[in-house]
Amino acid sequence: MVEYAVLDAGMGGLVIILGGVAAVVFVVMAVIILRFSIRAIKSELKKEAEAEQLDAQQAKEEDIKAEQKDEEV
Amino acid sequence: MLSRPKKRILRQNRRMKKFKDNITGIEYFIVHACVETICFYLLRLHYPLLLAGTIAFVYDFFAFLPQGIIGKFIESHKKLPYETIGNLLMLGAIFLVASPVHALHISGYVVLGIGNAIMHECGAIATVTESRGKIFQSALFVSGGGVGIVIGQTMGINQVPWQWLIIPAVLSEACALAARKSVRKGTYPTFNVVEKKFSPWTILLVAFLVTAVRSYLGYAIPISWNKELWQTILLFGIMGLGKALGGYFVDRIGAWKTAVFSTLAAIPFLIFGDKIMVVSVIGVFFFSMTMSITFAMCLSILKSSPGLAFGVTTAALFIGLVPAFFVRFGLLTNAILIVILSIACCVLLSKTLKK
């Protein structure tokens, strides 16, 4: 009986330890994946903001050119 | 006035054009169905009870969470044969999971999840590329999953020999290769379904929260009527139809109207449909319609990265699933949760979507 109880406790302990290790591994992997994803989103948003700025600048320059042409006329 | 035969020809031409316009969506509908057939067969093959939760968690983790990064990688490295890599991984997973060596099984599910993620990302990128600013093709692609889930589960539970999975694997490869150019075009149409007054992070957060809530509620919906195989087929069929038609309605009447109507209309049907199949199925239909809306929201923000946009929604799906692995509530608590969370989602969507 005592041997079985010790075996049970040992197996239970092993399951808890392995389960704990697996949980830690999954949490670490999840954090790494999410951090990479957030970084990718940040760079994507930055790229889009820059593209929008460039568009706005080009539109401004075209407006100025058009105004200058009007003045020359 | 046109004669009858001419009218018929015109109608046929129109139908043919519609079919051709949505061909990528149809191809990836088949790919998605094949992929889910393989996945759900393997998920049901071993351990029907004891380790089912652990296996499902491991598989979901690798299938849902890294999709954003995989999508970004596919968009920036176009020369690799991703479709073939994804299908080969899934084929490898079949051998690993079906092998008599127990120690290989769990690694098989990891490989299966990664293969699944690659195929999903190819589908998302291809359907957005060919969408011409409409969400229907992506919705069609996503709706194919329901068909595969039913076929795979049925095959797995009935212990159909695993060799049969070669058929969906080959079909998936053929259809994916047919649409391979769409994955690599690199130019994407613009989606614009969100209010511009909100910051991009707010919109992404709302899309993430709504998707996560929908994912969790998917497990909380009371469906004690679902006991027979044909009822499961009907449930997943209706779910797929809801997803596809959600995309159709977003293109026709707009995302705001579709979101508000479907989230509010679903509530009573979901709550009172526990024992009445017809009522529940109507609820599930409305409930599934919001799927394409959150994807369109992410696409409106991450305009040049549909893979990453799709990854945001799949990560949310996984986060929404996590509580279902650890906590189970009673019928009343679930009903209260459905009402509160659905109304919260409706408010969030109605504020952030463009009218």
mmCIF file of C-alpha atoms in Angstrom, chain B residues 9 14 35 37 40 50 64 71 108 110 124 141 161 168 176 209 223 228 268 284 288 291 299 336:
data_model
loop_
_atom_site.group_PDB
_atom_site.id
_atom_site.type_symbol
_atom_site.label_atom_id
_atom_site.label_comp_id
_atom_site.label_asym_id
_atom_site.label_seq_id
_atom_site.Cartn_x
_atom_site.Cartn_y
_atom_site.Cartn_z
ATOM 1 C CA ILE B 9 -26.935 33.342 -73.337
ATOM 2 C CA ARG B 14 -23.144 36.740 -66.495
ATOM 3 C CA VAL B 35 -7.086 21.068 -44.899
ATOM 4 C CA THR B 37 -10.703 17.389 -43.230
ATOM 5 C CA PHE B 40 -10.085 17.128 -37.763
ATOM 6 C CA LEU B 50 -8.221 11.414 -22.274
ATOM 7 C CA PHE B 64 -3.770 30.067 -34.928
ATOM 8 C CA GLY B 71 1.659 35.823 -43.442
ATOM 9 C CA GLY B 108 2.651 15.348 -35.469
ATOM 10 C CA VAL B 110 2.607 20.551 -33.967
ATOM 11 C CA ALA B 124 -6.128 34.854 -47.000
ATOM 12 C CA PHE B 141 -12.597 30.782 -48.391
ATOM 13 C CA PRO B 161 -8.233 4.210 -42.675
ATOM 14 C CA PRO B 168 -7.808 15.697 -49.695
ATOM 15 C CA ALA B 176 -3.649 25.765 -54.188
ATOM 16 C CA LEU B 209 -11.741 41.830 -28.935
ATOM 17 C CA ILE B 223 -26.787 23.296 -28.247
ATOM 18 C CA GLU B 228 -26.972 13.064 -34.277
ATOM 19 C CA PRO B 268 -32.598 35.676 -28.791
ATOM 20 C CA VAL B 284 -25.754 30.394 -35.309
ATOM 21 C CA SER B 288 -21.341 33.600 -37.933
ATOM 22 C CA MET B 291 -16.568 36.849 -39.173
ATOM 23 C CA LEU B 299 -7.610 44.995 -43.765
ATOM 24 C CA ILE B 336 -26.064 36.039 -19.527
#
